[in-house]
Amino acid sequence: MKPIALTSLLASALLALPAVGRDDDHDRAREALKAGQVMPLRTVLERLEREHPGQVLDIEIEEEHGRLVYEVKLLQSDGRLVKLELDARTATVLRRQERGRRD
């Protein structure tokens, strides 16, 4: 993955946290990382590359049912679009949706 893409993904993930203002989003993401509530995005992306190969199209972090969840969209080499929901603390896959490739 290109460094600029990783930076863009990180910015997207940080800005996706629900909050009143953008500054609050960044602060909340940083505090969640410091408190051990989320795994660092770099670690999550490295694990995804090994376990679910594909091009990361989008990544967001949201709160669902009282816990933080990374939502990741991947495009696999065969053209399938995969959406994963990962526990943000452990990177455990909570849900996987897959769409076949379009010809």
CSV table of C-alpha atoms in Angstrom, one decimal:
chain,number,residue,atom,x,y,z
A,1,MET,CA,0.0,0.0,0.0
A,2,LYS,CA,1.3,3.4,-0.9
A,3,PRO,CA,2.1,5.7,2.1
A,4,ILE,CA,-0.2,8.4,0.8
A,5,ALA,CA,-3.1,5.9,0.7
A,6,LEU,CA,-2.4,4.8,4.2
A,7,THR,CA,-2.4,8.4,5.4
A,8,SER,CA,-5.6,9.0,3.6
A,9,LEU,CA,-7.2,5.9,5.2
A,10,LEU,CA,-6.0,6.9,8.6
A,11,ALA,CA,-7.5,10.4,8.2
A,12,SER,CA,-10.8,8.8,7.1
A,13,ALA,CA,-10.8,6.5,10.0
A,14,LEU,CA,-10.1,9.3,12.5
A,15,LEU,CA,-12.7,11.6,11.0
A,16,ALA,CA,-15.4,8.8,11.0
A,17,LEU,CA,-15.7,8.8,14.8
A,18,PRO,CA,-19.0,10.3,15.9
A,19,ALA,CA,-18.5,13.6,17.6
A,20,VAL,CA,-19.7,17.2,17.5
A,21,GLY,CA,-16.7,18.7,15.6
A,22,ARG,CA,-13.7,17.5,13.6
A,23,ASP,CA,-11.2,18.4,16.3
A,24,ASP,CA,-13.2,16.3,18.7
A,25,ASP,CA,-13.0,13.3,16.3
A,26,HIS,CA,-9.2,13.4,16.2
A,27,ASP,CA,-9.1,13.8,20.0
A,28,ARG,CA,-11.5,10.9,20.6
A,29,ALA,CA,-9.6,8.6,18.2
A,30,ARG,CA,-6.3,9.4,19.9
A,31,GLU,CA,-7.8,8.9,23.4
A,32,ALA,CA,-9.4,5.6,22.3
A,33,LEU,CA,-6.0,4.4,21.1
A,34,LYS,CA,-4.2,5.5,24.3
A,35,ALA,CA,-6.9,3.8,26.4
A,36,GLY,CA,-6.5,0.5,24.5
A,37,GLN,CA,-10.0,0.7,23.0
A,38,VAL,CA,-8.7,0.4,19.5
A,39,MET,CA,-5.9,-1.4,17.8
A,40,PRO,CA,-3.6,0.9,15.8
A,41,LEU,CA,-4.8,1.2,12.2
A,42,ARG,CA,-1.4,0.2,10.9
A,43,THR,CA,-1.6,-3.1,12.8
A,44,VAL,CA,-5.1,-3.7,11.5
A,45,LEU,CA,-4.0,-3.1,7.9
A,46,GLU,CA,-1.0,-5.4,8.2
A,47,ARG,CA,-3.2,-8.2,9.6
A,48,LEU,CA,-5.8,-7.6,6.8
A,49,GLU,CA,-3.1,-7.9,4.2
A,50,ARG,CA,-2.1,-11.3,5.6
A,51,GLU,CA,-5.5,-12.7,6.3
A,52,HIS,CA,-7.8,-11.0,3.8
A,53,PRO,CA,-5.7,-10.0,0.8
A,54,GLY,CA,-7.0,-7.3,-1.4
A,55,GLN,CA,-6.9,-3.6,-2.1
A,56,VAL,CA,-8.4,-1.5,0.8
A,57,LEU,CA,-11.0,0.8,-0.7
A,58,ASP,CA,-12.4,2.4,2.4
A,59,ILE,CA,-12.0,2.1,6.2
A,60,GLU,CA,-14.1,3.8,8.8
A,61,ILE,CA,-14.4,3.5,12.6
A,62,GLU,CA,-17.8,3.6,14.2
A,63,GLU,CA,-19.4,2.9,17.5
A,64,GLU,CA,-21.9,0.0,17.3
A,65,HIS,CA,-23.7,-1.5,20.3
A,66,GLY,CA,-21.3,0.1,22.7
A,67,ARG,CA,-18.1,-0.9,21.1
A,68,LEU,CA,-15.8,0.5,18.4
A,69,VAL,CA,-15.8,-1.3,15.0
A,70,TYR,CA,-13.6,-0.8,12.0
A,71,GLU,CA,-15.6,-1.2,8.8
A,72,VAL,CA,-13.3,-2.1,5.9
A,73,LYS,CA,-14.1,-2.5,2.2
A,74,LEU,CA,-11.7,-4.6,0.1
A,75,LEU,CA,-11.5,-5.3,-3.6
A,76,GLN,CA,-10.0,-8.8,-4.0
A,77,SER,CA,-7.8,-9.8,-7.0
A,78,ASP,CA,-10.7,-11.7,-8.6
A,79,GLY,CA,-13.0,-8.7,-8.5
A,80,ARG,CA,-15.0,-9.6,-5.4
A,81,LEU,CA,-16.0,-6.7,-3.1
A,82,VAL,CA,-15.7,-7.7,0.5
A,83,LYS,CA,-17.0,-5.7,3.5
A,84,LEU,CA,-15.6,-6.6,6.9
A,85,GLU,CA,-16.6,-5.4,10.3
A,86,LEU,CA,-13.8,-5.8,12.8
A,87,ASP,CA,-13.7,-5.4,16.6
A,88,ALA,CA,-11.5,-2.3,16.8
A,89,ARG,CA,-9.8,-3.5,20.0
A,90,THR,CA,-8.8,-7.0,18.7
A,91,ALA,CA,-9.3,-6.9,14.9
A,92,THR,CA,-11.5,-10.0,15.2
A,93,VAL,CA,-13.8,-10.3,12.2
A,94,LEU,CA,-17.4,-9.8,13.5
A,95,ARG,CA,-19.1,-9.8,10.1
A,96,ARG,CA,-18.2,-10.5,6.5
A,97,GLN,CA,-20.2,-9.6,3.4
A,98,GLU,CA,-19.1,-10.5,-0.1
A,99,ARG,CA,-20.3,-9.6,-3.5
A,100,GLY,CA,-19.3,-11.4,-6.6
A,101,ARG,CA,-17.3,-9.7,-9.3
A,102,ARG,CA,-19.1,-7.8,-12.0
A,103,ASP,CA,-18.1,-8.6,-15.5
